[in-house]
Tab-separated table of C-alpha atoms in Angstrom:
chain	number	residue	atom	x	y	z
A	11	MET	CA	21.828	11.294	-1.081
A	12	THR	CA	19.469	10.596	-3.969
A	13	VAL	CA	16.111	8.965	-3.663
A	14	PHE	CA	17.089	5.555	-5.000
A	15	ASP	CA	20.644	5.174	-3.754
A	16	GLN	CA	21.355	1.612	-2.823
A	17	LEU	CA	24.375	-0.346	-1.699
A	18	SER	CA	25.693	-2.427	-4.573
A	19	LEU	CA	24.783	-6.076	-4.599
A	20	ASP	CA	25.796	-8.836	-6.926
A	21	GLY	CA	23.750	-9.081	-10.063
A	22	LEU	CA	22.676	-6.985	-12.989
A	23	ARG	CA	21.757	-3.384	-12.402
A	24	PHE	CA	19.429	-1.710	-14.863
A	25	ASN	CA	20.791	1.794	-14.570
A	26	LEU	CA	18.571	4.496	-15.958
A	27	THR	CA	19.663	8.114	-15.767
A	28	SER	CA	17.756	10.646	-17.817
A	29	GLU	CA	19.797	13.356	-19.490
A	30	LYS	CA	21.090	16.675	-18.387
A	31	ASN	CA	18.103	18.543	-16.917
A	32	SER	CA	16.357	16.298	-14.474
A	33	ALA	CA	18.890	13.630	-13.646
A	34	ILE	CA	16.626	11.059	-12.005
A	35	PRO	CA	18.962	8.317	-10.986
A	36	LEU	CA	16.736	5.259	-10.841
A	37	ASP	CA	18.571	2.096	-9.997
A	38	PHE	CA	16.488	-0.977	-10.438
A	39	PHE	CA	17.974	-4.318	-9.509
A	40	THR	CA	17.092	-7.164	-11.830
A	41	PRO	CA	17.598	-10.898	-11.422
A	42	PRO	CA	20.671	-12.256	-13.226
A	43	SER	CA	19.581	-14.173	-16.314
A	44	ALA	CA	21.408	-16.854	-18.329
A	45	ASN	CA	21.698	-14.808	-21.511
A	46	SER	CA	22.700	-11.571	-19.849
A	47	ALA	CA	24.418	-10.379	-23.015
A	48	SER	CA	21.119	-9.900	-24.799
A	49	PHE	CA	19.514	-8.344	-21.750
A	50	CYS	CA	17.717	-5.158	-22.640
A	51	LEU	CA	14.335	-4.804	-20.932
A	52	PRO	CA	13.582	-5.525	-17.286
A	53	ASN	CA	10.667	-7.604	-18.510
A	54	HIS	CA	12.726	-10.419	-20.012
A	55	SER	CA	11.092	-13.827	-20.469
A	56	THR	CA	13.275	-15.306	-17.723
A	57	THR	CA	11.953	-13.031	-14.957
A	58	VAL	CA	11.381	-14.575	-11.585
A	59	ARG	CA	7.826	-15.508	-10.781
A	60	ARG	CA	6.603	-13.506	-7.803
A	61	PRO	CA	5.235	-15.605	-4.956
A	62	PHE	CA	2.800	-12.932	-3.742
A	63	PRO	CA	0.136	-10.723	-5.334
A	64	LEU	CA	0.365	-6.932	-5.249
A	65	SER	CA	-2.409	-4.515	-4.385
A	66	HIS	CA	-4.744	-3.605	-7.253
A	67	GLY	CA	-8.385	-2.818	-7.848
A	68	THR	CA	-10.085	0.483	-7.193
A	69	THR	CA	-12.652	3.104	-8.181
A	70	THR	CA	-11.462	6.646	-8.742
A	71	LEU	CA	-13.126	9.437	-10.640
A	72	GLY	CA	-12.709	13.097	-11.493
A	73	PHE	CA	-14.824	15.626	-13.335
A	74	ILE	CA	-14.913	19.334	-14.125
A	75	PHE	CA	-17.974	21.503	-13.571
A	76	GLN	CA	-18.686	25.199	-13.199
A	77	GLY	CA	-17.416	25.271	-9.606
A	78	GLY	CA	-14.030	23.631	-10.238
A	79	VAL	CA	-12.798	20.046	-10.250
A	80	ILE	CA	-14.024	17.178	-8.079
A	81	ALA	CA	-11.815	14.151	-7.410
A	82	ALA	CA	-13.228	11.142	-5.546
A	83	ALA	CA	-11.948	7.646	-4.789
A	84	ASP	CA	-12.662	4.617	-2.629
A	85	THR	CA	-10.124	3.477	-0.004
A	86	ARG	CA	-9.705	-0.262	-0.440
A	87	ALA	CA	-6.395	-1.910	-1.411
A	88	SER	CA	-6.789	-5.572	-2.347
A	89	ALA	CA	-3.988	-8.100	-2.835
A	90	GLY	CA	-5.394	-11.173	-4.559
A	91	GLY	CA	-8.614	-11.831	-2.693
A	92	LEU	CA	-7.517	-10.300	0.593
A	93	VAL	CA	-8.200	-6.725	1.612
A	94	ALA	CA	-4.619	-5.627	2.277
A	95	CYS	CA	-5.711	-2.301	3.693
A	96	PRO	CA	-9.207	-0.832	4.142
A	97	ALA	CA	-8.056	2.754	4.623
A	98	VAL	CA	-5.651	3.771	1.895
A	99	HIS	CA	-5.263	7.329	0.587
A	100	LYS	CA	-5.744	7.121	-3.151
A	101	ILE	CA	-5.917	10.874	-3.671
A	102	THR	CA	-2.666	12.676	-2.891
A	103	PRO	CA	-2.010	16.393	-3.111
A	104	ILE	CA	1.084	17.300	-5.139
A	105	HIS	CA	0.919	21.025	-4.499
A	106	SER	CA	-1.722	23.512	-3.444
A	107	HIS	CA	-3.535	23.411	-6.785
A	108	LEU	CA	-2.986	19.824	-7.938
A	109	VAL	CA	-4.108	16.478	-6.599
A	110	VAL	CA	-3.551	13.133	-8.232
A	111	THR	CA	-5.850	10.110	-7.948
A	112	SER	CA	-4.082	6.789	-8.229
A	113	SER	CA	-5.149	3.430	-9.519
A	114	GLY	CA	-3.282	0.243	-10.366
A	115	SER	CA	-0.527	-1.189	-8.230
A	116	GLY	CA	-0.375	0.525	-4.821
A	117	ALA	CA	3.393	0.619	-4.457
A	118	ASP	CA	3.945	1.873	-8.005
A	119	CYS	CA	1.452	4.708	-7.549
A	120	MET	CA	2.859	5.726	-4.183
A	121	LEU	CA	6.466	5.834	-5.357
A	122	TRP	CA	5.739	7.511	-8.698
A	123	GLU	CA	3.682	10.199	-6.976
A	124	ARG	CA	6.647	10.776	-4.694
A	125	ILE	CA	8.994	11.078	-7.667
A	126	LEU	CA	6.557	13.450	-9.403
A	127	THR	CA	6.247	15.667	-6.318
A	128	ARG	CA	10.028	15.834	-6.112
A	129	GLU	CA	10.426	16.756	-9.787
A	130	ILE	CA	7.705	19.412	-9.654
A	131	ARG	CA	9.293	20.977	-6.587
A	132	LEU	CA	12.735	20.954	-8.223
A	133	TYR	CA	11.263	22.600	-11.334
A	134	GLN	CA	9.675	25.274	-9.185
A	135	LEU	CA	12.939	25.978	-7.405
A	136	ARG	CA	14.988	26.018	-10.614
A	137	HIS	CA	12.672	28.047	-12.841
A	138	ARG	CA	10.915	30.168	-10.219
A	139	ARG	CA	7.495	29.312	-11.555
A	140	ARG	CA	5.099	26.463	-11.109
A	141	LEU	CA	4.881	23.933	-13.929
A	142	SER	CA	1.467	23.824	-15.628
A	143	ILE	CA	-0.791	20.781	-15.209
A	144	ARG	CA	-0.238	19.862	-18.874
A	145	GLY	CA	3.511	20.116	-18.347
A	146	THR	CA	3.281	17.975	-15.216
A	147	ALA	CA	1.330	15.318	-17.096
A	148	LYS	CA	3.853	15.327	-19.930
A	149	LEU	CA	6.760	15.036	-17.484
A	150	LEU	CA	5.101	12.121	-15.712
A	151	SER	CA	4.306	10.391	-18.980
A	152	PHE	CA	7.900	10.712	-20.197
A	153	MET	CA	9.264	9.453	-16.870
A	154	LEU	CA	7.036	6.375	-17.099
A	155	HIS	CA	7.864	5.647	-20.720
A	156	PRO	CA	11.023	3.548	-20.096
A	157	PHE	CA	8.910	1.208	-17.996
A	158	LYS	CA	6.377	0.508	-20.719
A	159	GLY	CA	6.099	-3.247	-21.159
A	160	THR	CA	7.243	-3.988	-17.611
A	161	GLU	CA	4.992	-4.827	-14.700
A	162	VAL	CA	4.762	-1.227	-13.545
A	163	CYS	CA	1.044	-0.447	-13.507
A	164	VAL	CA	-0.017	3.111	-12.727
A	165	ALA	CA	-3.080	4.979	-13.970
A	166	LEU	CA	-3.112	8.468	-12.495
A	167	THR	CA	-5.570	11.292	-13.010
A	168	LEU	CA	-4.110	14.743	-12.429
A	169	CYS	CA	-6.857	17.081	-11.207
A	170	GLY	CA	-5.851	20.675	-10.819
A	171	TRP	CA	-6.295	24.335	-11.439
A	172	ASP	CA	-3.862	26.307	-13.607
A	173	LYS	CA	-3.608	30.037	-13.032
A	174	GLU	CA	-3.531	30.667	-16.798
A	175	SER	CA	-5.987	28.112	-18.145
A	176	GLY	CA	-8.359	27.221	-15.314
A	177	PRO	CA	-9.506	23.723	-14.308
A	178	LYS	CA	-7.705	20.744	-15.854
A	179	LEU	CA	-8.192	17.005	-15.742
A	180	ILE	CA	-5.521	14.819	-17.377
A	181	TYR	CA	-5.271	11.025	-17.323
A	182	VAL	CA	-1.771	9.488	-17.486
A	183	CYS	CA	-1.088	5.780	-17.471
A	184	SER	CA	1.953	3.535	-17.598
A	185	ASP	CA	0.924	2.204	-21.031
A	186	GLY	CA	1.784	5.649	-22.370
A	187	ALA	CA	-1.658	7.264	-22.665
A	188	ARG	CA	-1.936	10.928	-21.795
A	189	LEU	CA	-5.447	12.320	-22.272
A	190	GLN	CA	-7.068	15.592	-21.309
A	191	GLY	CA	-10.807	15.522	-20.668
A	192	ASP	CA	-13.746	16.713	-18.600
A	193	ILE	CA	-14.652	13.437	-16.926
A	194	PHE	CA	-12.551	10.382	-16.115
A	195	SER	CA	-13.108	7.295	-14.038
A	196	VAL	CA	-10.358	4.731	-13.565
A	197	GLY	CA	-10.207	1.287	-12.048
A	198	SER	CA	-12.152	-1.927	-11.752
A	199	GLY	CA	-15.224	-0.029	-10.493
A	200	SER	CA	-15.105	2.605	-13.235
A	201	PRO	CA	-17.913	1.190	-15.447
A	202	TYR	CA	-20.355	1.554	-12.553
A	203	ALA	CA	-19.096	5.038	-11.728
A	204	TYR	CA	-19.354	6.136	-15.376
A	205	GLY	CA	-22.990	5.009	-15.424
A	206	VAL	CA	-23.915	7.207	-12.504
A	207	LEU	CA	-21.790	10.164	-13.648
A	208	ASP	CA	-23.032	10.149	-17.240
A	209	GLY	CA	-26.566	10.094	-15.941
A	210	GLY	CA	-26.270	13.084	-13.641
A	211	LEU	CA	-23.382	15.285	-14.743
A	212	LYS	CA	-24.107	18.796	-16.031
A	213	TRP	CA	-21.818	21.806	-16.265
A	214	SER	CA	-24.219	23.915	-14.207
A	215	LEU	CA	-24.220	21.713	-11.080
A	216	SER	CA	-23.799	23.481	-7.756
A	217	LYS	CA	-20.914	22.491	-5.483
A	218	ASP	CA	-23.118	20.393	-3.186
A	219	GLU	CA	-24.829	18.644	-6.085
A	220	ALA	CA	-21.466	17.824	-7.655
A	221	ILE	CA	-20.136	16.446	-4.372
A	222	SER	CA	-23.203	14.321	-3.840
A	223	LEU	CA	-23.001	13.033	-7.430
A	224	ALA	CA	-19.376	12.010	-6.946
A	225	ARG	CA	-20.219	10.307	-3.641
A	226	GLU	CA	-23.121	8.465	-5.224
A	227	ALA	CA	-20.951	7.273	-8.130
A	228	VAL	CA	-18.267	5.870	-5.802
A	229	PHE	CA	-20.906	4.331	-3.534
A	230	ARG	CA	-22.622	2.515	-6.415
A	231	ALA	CA	-19.278	1.306	-7.738
A	232	THR	CA	-18.188	-0.016	-4.332
A	233	HIS	CA	-21.523	-1.776	-3.980
A	234	ARG	CA	-21.109	-3.712	-7.221
A	235	ASP	CA	-17.352	-4.078	-7.545
A	236	ALA	CA	-15.705	-6.519	-5.150
A	237	TYR	CA	-12.332	-4.819	-5.314
A	238	SER	CA	-13.641	-1.382	-4.276
A	239	GLY	CA	-15.081	-0.502	-0.936
A	240	ASN	CA	-14.791	0.816	2.587
A	241	ASN	CA	-14.734	4.640	2.537
A	242	VAL	CA	-14.923	7.487	0.029
A	243	ASP	CA	-12.414	10.327	-0.137
A	244	LEU	CA	-13.428	13.529	-1.846
A	245	PHE	CA	-11.336	16.526	-2.931
A	246	HIS	CA	-12.592	19.781	-4.433
A	247	ILE	CA	-10.158	21.979	-6.369
A	248	THR	CA	-10.852	25.620	-7.152
A	249	ALA	CA	-8.787	28.665	-8.033
A	250	GLN	CA	-7.995	28.986	-4.328
A	251	GLY	CA	-6.550	25.473	-4.074
A	252	TRP	CA	-7.726	22.051	-2.970
A	253	SER	CA	-9.947	21.277	-0.003
A	254	GLN	CA	-10.618	17.803	1.356
A	255	ARG	CA	-13.944	16.528	2.553
A	256	LYS	CA	-13.986	14.352	5.669
A	257	ARG	CA	-13.576	10.673	4.838
A	258	GLU	CA	-16.940	8.928	4.877
A	259	ASP	CA	-17.681	5.319	5.729
A	260	LEU	CA	-19.912	3.867	3.027
A	261	LYS	CA	-21.369	1.317	5.427
A	262	GLU	CA	-23.576	4.100	6.872
A	263	GLU	CA	-24.541	5.198	3.363
A	264	TYR	CA	-25.569	1.640	2.518
A	265	TYR	CA	-27.894	1.426	5.550
A	266	ARG	CA	-29.386	4.831	4.774
A	267	ASP	CA	-30.033	3.680	1.208
A	268	MET	CA	-31.707	0.471	2.430
A	269	GLU	CA	-33.916	2.583	4.784
A	270	LYS	CA	-34.959	4.793	1.906
A	271	ARG	CA	-35.760	1.820	-0.342
A	272	SER	CA	-37.881	0.064	2.261
A	273	LYS	CA	-39.757	3.314	2.918
A	274	ASP	CA	-40.477	3.660	-0.812
A	275	ARG	CA	-41.647	0.061	-0.986
A	276	ARG	CA	-43.949	0.575	1.999
A	277	GLY	CA	-45.330	3.734	0.374
A	278	LYS	CA	-46.034	1.847	-2.869
A	279	ILE	CA	-47.856	-0.962	-1.073
A	280	LYS	CA	-50.020	1.535	0.848
A	281	ARG	CA	-51.068	3.296	-2.334
A	282	GLU	CA	-52.095	0.015	-3.944
B	8	GLN	CA	10.890	-30.784	-3.009
B	9	LEU	CA	8.180	-28.253	-2.373
B	10	SER	CA	9.557	-24.811	-2.961
B	11	GLU	CA	6.248	-22.940	-2.712
B	12	THR	CA	3.570	-23.987	-0.267
B	13	LYS	CA	-0.033	-22.925	-0.278
B	14	MET	CA	-0.783	-21.119	2.957
B	15	LEU	CA	-3.555	-18.955	4.278
B	16	SER	CA	-2.216	-15.597	3.169
B	17	ALA	CA	-2.772	-13.311	0.252
B	18	GLN	CA	-1.093	-15.765	-2.120
B	19	GLY	CA	-3.666	-18.511	-1.582
B	20	PHE	CA	-6.569	-16.489	-2.951
B	21	GLY	CA	-5.385	-15.399	-6.373
B	22	ASP	CA	-3.549	-18.546	-7.460
B	23	PRO	CA	-5.793	-21.301	-8.986
B	24	GLY	CA	-3.125	-23.700	-7.763
B	25	LYS	CA	-2.595	-27.332	-8.502
B	26	MET	CA	-6.326	-28.063	-8.427
B	27	LYS	CA	-6.711	-26.813	-11.989
B	28	ASP	CA	-5.749	-30.113	-13.596
B	29	TYR	CA	-6.615	-33.339	-11.836
B	30	HIS	CA	-4.873	-35.606	-14.297
B	31	TYR	CA	-1.162	-36.125	-14.657
B	32	THR	CA	-0.037	-34.804	-18.034
B	33	GLY	CA	3.621	-35.808	-18.046
B	34	PRO	CA	6.947	-34.912	-16.467
B	35	VAL	CA	6.815	-31.509	-14.837
B	36	GLU	CA	9.958	-29.439	-14.786
B	37	HIS	CA	10.377	-27.078	-11.870
B	38	LYS	CA	12.470	-24.029	-12.518
B	39	PHE	CA	14.773	-22.895	-9.753
B	40	SER	CA	12.957	-20.394	-7.587
B	41	PRO	CA	15.131	-17.944	-5.742
B	42	TYR	CA	12.408	-17.532	-3.141
B	43	ALA	CA	11.418	-19.768	-0.233
B	44	PHE	CA	8.712	-19.305	2.317
B	45	ASN	CA	9.924	-19.536	5.904
B	46	GLY	CA	6.691	-18.742	7.711
B	47	GLY	CA	6.207	-16.616	10.778
B	48	THR	CA	3.826	-13.920	11.881
B	49	VAL	CA	4.554	-10.375	12.982
B	50	LEU	CA	2.270	-7.959	14.757
B	51	ALA	CA	2.588	-4.340	15.806
B	52	VAL	CA	0.295	-2.138	17.910
B	53	ALA	CA	0.659	1.591	18.601
B	54	GLY	CA	-0.632	3.153	21.792
B	55	GLU	CA	-0.690	6.665	23.169
B	56	ASP	CA	2.901	6.611	24.437
B	57	PHE	CA	4.083	3.104	23.619
B	58	ALA	CA	4.401	0.693	20.728
B	59	ILE	CA	4.508	-3.095	20.744
B	60	VAL	CA	6.150	-5.273	18.082
B	61	ALA	CA	5.653	-8.999	18.529
B	62	SER	CA	6.598	-12.025	16.459
B	63	ASP	CA	6.657	-15.759	16.812
B	64	THR	CA	10.048	-17.479	16.726
B	65	ARG	CA	9.452	-20.459	14.465
B	66	LEU	CA	11.508	-20.762	11.272
B	67	SER	CA	10.037	-23.375	8.956
B	68	GLU	CA	10.340	-24.504	5.349
B	69	GLY	CA	7.845	-26.870	3.794
B	70	TYR	CA	7.151	-29.604	6.340
B	71	SER	CA	10.287	-28.988	8.418
B	72	ILE	CA	11.126	-26.629	11.226
B	73	HIS	CA	14.606	-25.161	10.910
B	74	SER	CA	14.613	-23.434	14.276
B	75	ARG	CA	12.340	-22.814	17.226
B	76	ASP	CA	14.259	-19.737	18.329
B	77	SER	CA	14.460	-17.372	15.387
B	78	PRO	CA	12.654	-14.171	16.352
B	79	LYS	CA	11.554	-11.861	13.616
B	80	CYS	CA	11.823	-8.552	15.511
B	81	TYR	CA	15.011	-6.598	14.885
B	82	LYS	CA	16.004	-3.572	16.921
B	83	LEU	CA	16.949	-0.632	14.684
B	84	THR	CA	17.257	2.329	17.070
B	85	ASP	CA	16.336	2.984	20.706
B	86	THR	CA	12.840	3.904	19.624
B	87	THR	CA	12.234	1.685	16.590
B	88	VAL	CA	11.841	-2.045	16.054
B	89	ILE	CA	11.129	-3.733	12.728
B	90	GLY	CA	9.369	-7.056	12.268
B	91	CYS	CA	10.134	-8.942	9.049
B	92	SER	CA	8.497	-12.188	7.943
B	93	GLY	CA	8.464	-14.076	4.672
B	94	PHE	CA	11.672	-15.328	3.140
B	95	HIS	CA	14.344	-15.424	5.836
B	96	GLY	CA	17.243	-14.812	3.457
B	97	ASP	CA	15.712	-11.553	2.272
B	98	CYS	CA	14.818	-10.595	5.880
B	99	LEU	CA	18.466	-10.899	6.920
B	100	THR	CA	19.816	-8.973	3.925
B	101	LEU	CA	17.199	-6.268	4.264
B	102	THR	CA	17.915	-5.703	7.964
B	103	LYS	CA	21.653	-5.550	7.196
B	104	ILE	CA	21.008	-2.922	4.528
B	105	ILE	CA	18.773	-0.912	6.881
B	106	ASP	CA	21.420	-1.038	9.641
B	107	ALA	CA	24.086	0.176	7.222
B	108	ARG	CA	21.856	3.008	5.978
B	109	LEU	CA	21.111	4.008	9.568
B	110	LYS	CA	24.833	4.245	10.290
B	111	MET	CA	25.404	6.276	7.110
B	112	TYR	CA	22.638	8.680	8.086
B	113	LYS	CA	24.056	9.001	11.605
B	114	HIS	CA	27.500	9.817	10.258
B	115	SER	CA	26.329	12.359	7.674
B	116	ASN	CA	23.578	14.052	9.675
B	117	ASN	CA	24.786	13.546	13.263
B	118	LYS	CA	21.385	12.397	14.435
B	119	THR	CA	19.447	9.146	14.725
B	120	MET	CA	16.794	8.433	12.137
B	121	THR	CA	13.210	8.914	13.316
B	122	SER	CA	10.613	6.174	12.790
B	123	GLY	CA	8.934	8.112	9.993
B	124	ALA	CA	12.235	8.630	8.210
B	125	ILE	CA	13.129	4.939	8.501
B	126	ALA	CA	9.744	4.048	7.029
B	127	ALA	CA	10.185	6.398	4.070
B	128	MET	CA	13.701	5.075	3.463
B	129	LEU	CA	12.558	1.450	3.607
B	130	SER	CA	9.907	2.242	1.016
B	131	THR	CA	12.534	3.412	-1.462
B	132	ILE	CA	14.861	0.488	-0.646
B	133	LEU	CA	12.036	-1.955	-1.375
B	134	TYR	CA	10.976	-0.183	-4.560
B	135	GLY	CA	14.554	-0.241	-5.842
B	136	ARG	CA	13.935	-3.965	-6.152
B	137	ARG	CA	10.586	-3.564	-7.903
B	138	PHE	CA	11.528	-6.105	-10.590
B	139	PHE	CA	13.012	-8.699	-8.259
B	140	PRO	CA	11.369	-7.913	-4.935
B	141	TYR	CA	12.449	-8.701	-1.426
B	142	TYR	CA	9.936	-11.315	-0.355
B	143	VAL	CA	9.472	-9.746	3.074
B	144	TYR	CA	6.407	-8.384	4.812
B	145	ASN	CA	7.678	-5.576	7.027
B	146	ILE	CA	6.067	-3.799	9.933
B	147	ILE	CA	7.882	-1.014	11.761
B	148	GLY	CA	6.841	-0.120	15.298
B	149	GLY	CA	8.213	2.756	17.304
B	150	LEU	CA	7.717	6.195	18.762
B	151	ASP	CA	7.400	9.263	16.573
B	152	GLU	CA	9.029	12.644	17.299
B	153	GLU	CA	6.217	13.585	19.683
B	154	GLY	CA	6.606	10.384	21.686
B	155	LYS	CA	3.365	8.845	20.428
B	156	GLY	CA	3.248	5.235	19.264
B	157	ALA	CA	3.564	4.707	15.500
B	158	VAL	CA	3.172	1.627	13.327
B	159	TYR	CA	4.140	1.580	9.628
B	160	SER	CA	3.122	-1.418	7.542
B	161	PHE	CA	4.635	-2.289	4.162
B	162	ASP	CA	3.926	-4.505	1.228
B	163	PRO	CA	6.858	-6.353	-0.394
B	164	VAL	CA	7.464	-3.635	-3.006
B	165	GLY	CA	7.413	-0.564	-0.812
B	166	SER	CA	3.841	0.684	-0.502
B	167	TYR	CA	3.392	1.802	3.106
B	168	GLN	CA	1.271	3.792	5.439
B	169	ARG	CA	0.976	4.616	9.084
B	170	ASP	CA	-1.501	2.496	11.058
B	171	THR	CA	-2.582	1.968	14.641
B	172	TYR	CA	-2.181	-1.806	14.404
B	173	LYS	CA	-1.213	-4.328	11.739
B	174	ALA	CA	-0.510	-8.023	11.429
B	175	GLY	CA	1.782	-9.433	8.756
B	176	GLY	CA	3.058	-12.834	7.742
B	177	SER	CA	1.465	-16.248	7.450
B	178	ALA	CA	-1.313	-15.803	10.031
B	179	SER	CA	-2.018	-12.164	9.126
B	180	ALA	CA	-5.376	-12.931	7.477
B	181	MET	CA	-6.502	-14.570	10.727
B	182	LEU	CA	-5.162	-11.943	13.114
B	183	GLN	CA	-6.077	-8.763	11.260
B	184	PRO	CA	-9.890	-9.162	11.548
B	185	LEU	CA	-9.525	-9.908	15.259
B	186	LEU	CA	-7.433	-6.772	15.767
B	187	ASP	CA	-9.926	-4.738	13.701
B	188	ASN	CA	-12.590	-5.817	16.143
B	189	GLN	CA	-10.688	-5.531	19.436
B	190	ILE	CA	-8.509	-2.481	18.849
B	191	GLY	CA	-10.374	-0.705	16.066
B	192	PHE	CA	-13.826	-1.490	17.488
B	193	LYS	CA	-15.013	-2.290	13.987
B	194	ASN	CA	-18.308	-4.089	13.373
B	195	MET	CA	-19.456	-3.591	16.930
B	196	GLU	CA	-22.517	-1.552	17.794
B	197	GLY	CA	-23.053	0.465	20.965
B	198	VAL	CA	-19.602	-0.096	22.484
B	199	GLU	CA	-17.583	2.447	24.458
B	200	GLN	CA	-14.312	3.137	22.667
B	201	VAL	CA	-11.712	3.304	25.442
B	202	PRO	CA	-8.103	4.045	24.504
B	203	LEU	CA	-5.776	1.050	24.698
B	204	THR	CA	-3.564	0.813	27.804
B	205	GLN	CA	-0.136	-0.809	27.649
B	206	ASP	CA	-1.032	-3.769	29.875
B	207	LYS	CA	-4.231	-4.492	27.987
B	208	ALA	CA	-2.358	-4.263	24.669
B	209	VAL	CA	0.351	-6.722	25.799
B	210	GLN	CA	-2.280	-9.169	27.060
B	211	LEU	CA	-4.212	-8.851	23.801
B	212	VAL	CA	-1.065	-9.537	21.750
B	213	LYS	CA	-0.326	-12.672	23.795
B	214	ASP	CA	-3.896	-13.962	23.459
B	215	VAL	CA	-3.970	-13.266	19.754
B	216	PHE	CA	-0.743	-15.178	19.100
B	217	ILE	CA	-1.948	-18.142	21.148
B	218	SER	CA	-4.989	-18.250	18.857
B	219	ALA	CA	-2.818	-17.920	15.756
B	220	ALA	CA	-0.588	-20.803	16.904
B	221	GLU	CA	-3.693	-22.989	17.220
B	222	ARG	CA	-4.787	-22.510	13.631
B	223	ASP	CA	-1.679	-21.679	11.608
B	224	VAL	CA	0.957	-24.383	11.177
B	225	TYR	CA	3.748	-21.901	10.506
B	226	THR	CA	3.197	-19.985	13.766
B	227	GLY	CA	4.222	-21.341	17.149
B	228	ASP	CA	7.101	-22.341	19.442
B	229	ALA	CA	7.530	-19.025	21.254
B	230	LEU	CA	6.435	-15.426	21.151
B	231	ARG	CA	8.862	-12.508	21.399
B	232	VAL	CA	7.253	-9.221	22.467
B	233	CYS	CA	9.182	-5.926	22.266
B	234	ILE	CA	7.567	-3.052	24.152
B	235	ILE	CA	8.902	0.352	23.116
B	236	THR	CA	8.459	3.261	25.490
B	237	LYS	CA	10.479	6.387	26.093
B	238	GLU	CA	12.403	4.471	28.772
B	239	GLY	CA	13.653	2.025	26.167
B	240	ILE	CA	12.852	-1.344	24.648
B	241	ASN	CA	11.649	-4.108	26.959
B	242	GLU	CA	11.651	-7.697	25.596
B	243	GLN	CA	9.562	-10.625	26.827
B	244	THR	CA	9.484	-14.232	25.627
B	245	ILE	CA	6.353	-16.333	26.094
B	246	PRO	CA	6.140	-20.015	25.127
B	247	LEU	CA	3.593	-21.108	22.485
B	248	ARG	CA	2.469	-24.473	21.125
B	249	LYS	CA	5.372	-26.484	19.803
B	250	ASP	CA	3.414	-28.834	17.570
């Protein structure tokens, strides 16, 4: 029983099966259109207008420093102007040394992470070795390529540790980009996060300093961006694997910050 | 004929709507929309050893009410109930597909699907229609393998997660903050967080739907509550405002 098996219904079926190795049978049902003969892409001009918005909007970030890789994200899923869920997991572990942060459409990210986990596990069982992070990113990028131009919207950052090459941070998105780097921030809150990260990031940070920098970046982004908020999730990946920090409510952080500011202001007034 | 109505749900916020242009520009052609909005609200709460799935029973379209007795809770197994609201046509087809898949699983694996497995399967069924989605907001309520209450809430294209409580459907934006406060104890200072008992949960669900029926036009007529415990599924029907 494959992942996307479905009872047949009337209408066009966009059947996509990749070749010999990893046969991912992906059956996507598409609305029947008038000129079905010329039908090629799912994103035809006669697609049905959706009557509901999907979840979007986020702040996620990842960076490499001397102590490994840090991945952090907020936990808000918004659909239009409504907070669809205040406690979403945007950072998902794929295996013991790889986590992926997701941004874009919630359902797309969730399902594509599931497909990726399945493919990585199958590779490990077939070839008796774990696929490298670069290989994982390439596989994901090639799996997403047929959906370029459609509404699928995923922007994932793979944060992991390779046995051979050490810490890795690779950004993959549904537009086809696949970039390796030392610091990435994705989502509607990313400009604010980049500001904080660029200001404070150094290779020689200690683990606690790096964690507090990541927390601060997400906190500032959630403060300014309407579509990010609620809590911050933090993962730390080292050669021993990933470890997750307890989820933190940013409401407390906001009140602590206000306390600190008012204390500073009082101090300034006293001195004058 | 109004095929899409503006209602207080996620749709209302993002869409600039008909208020964008005040003046009449000329004949407006409406393309056939395969979707319709039939209203209704669904709610699920998970307790320590029970789960409650409740829905109103009004089926509406535009300004009309099609039926006052169309509950939106569907029994899947002895320990799982699904609530589906949105477009009634898609709700019916989706529940038929889920029933068929449950039977197929039972015949190939010789065991009943657990709530978690049903949730994962529904996610892939919904995503298979990513480019022509089922216009259904689903909430699954049931007991997990350990006998604890479980609630799984979905979006129309298959994103899901396990919750303690969730409201879906037309009055969801009104009910969810109230549940956050009463069950999740959010935004309350200095309050003792007692675990939810079954009787208190049922009473809360009834009160919450009475409030929803007051303020949401698509919710009303009657309330169907399904209480799932290890003894089985107990159903109650409570009348609501019929106006």
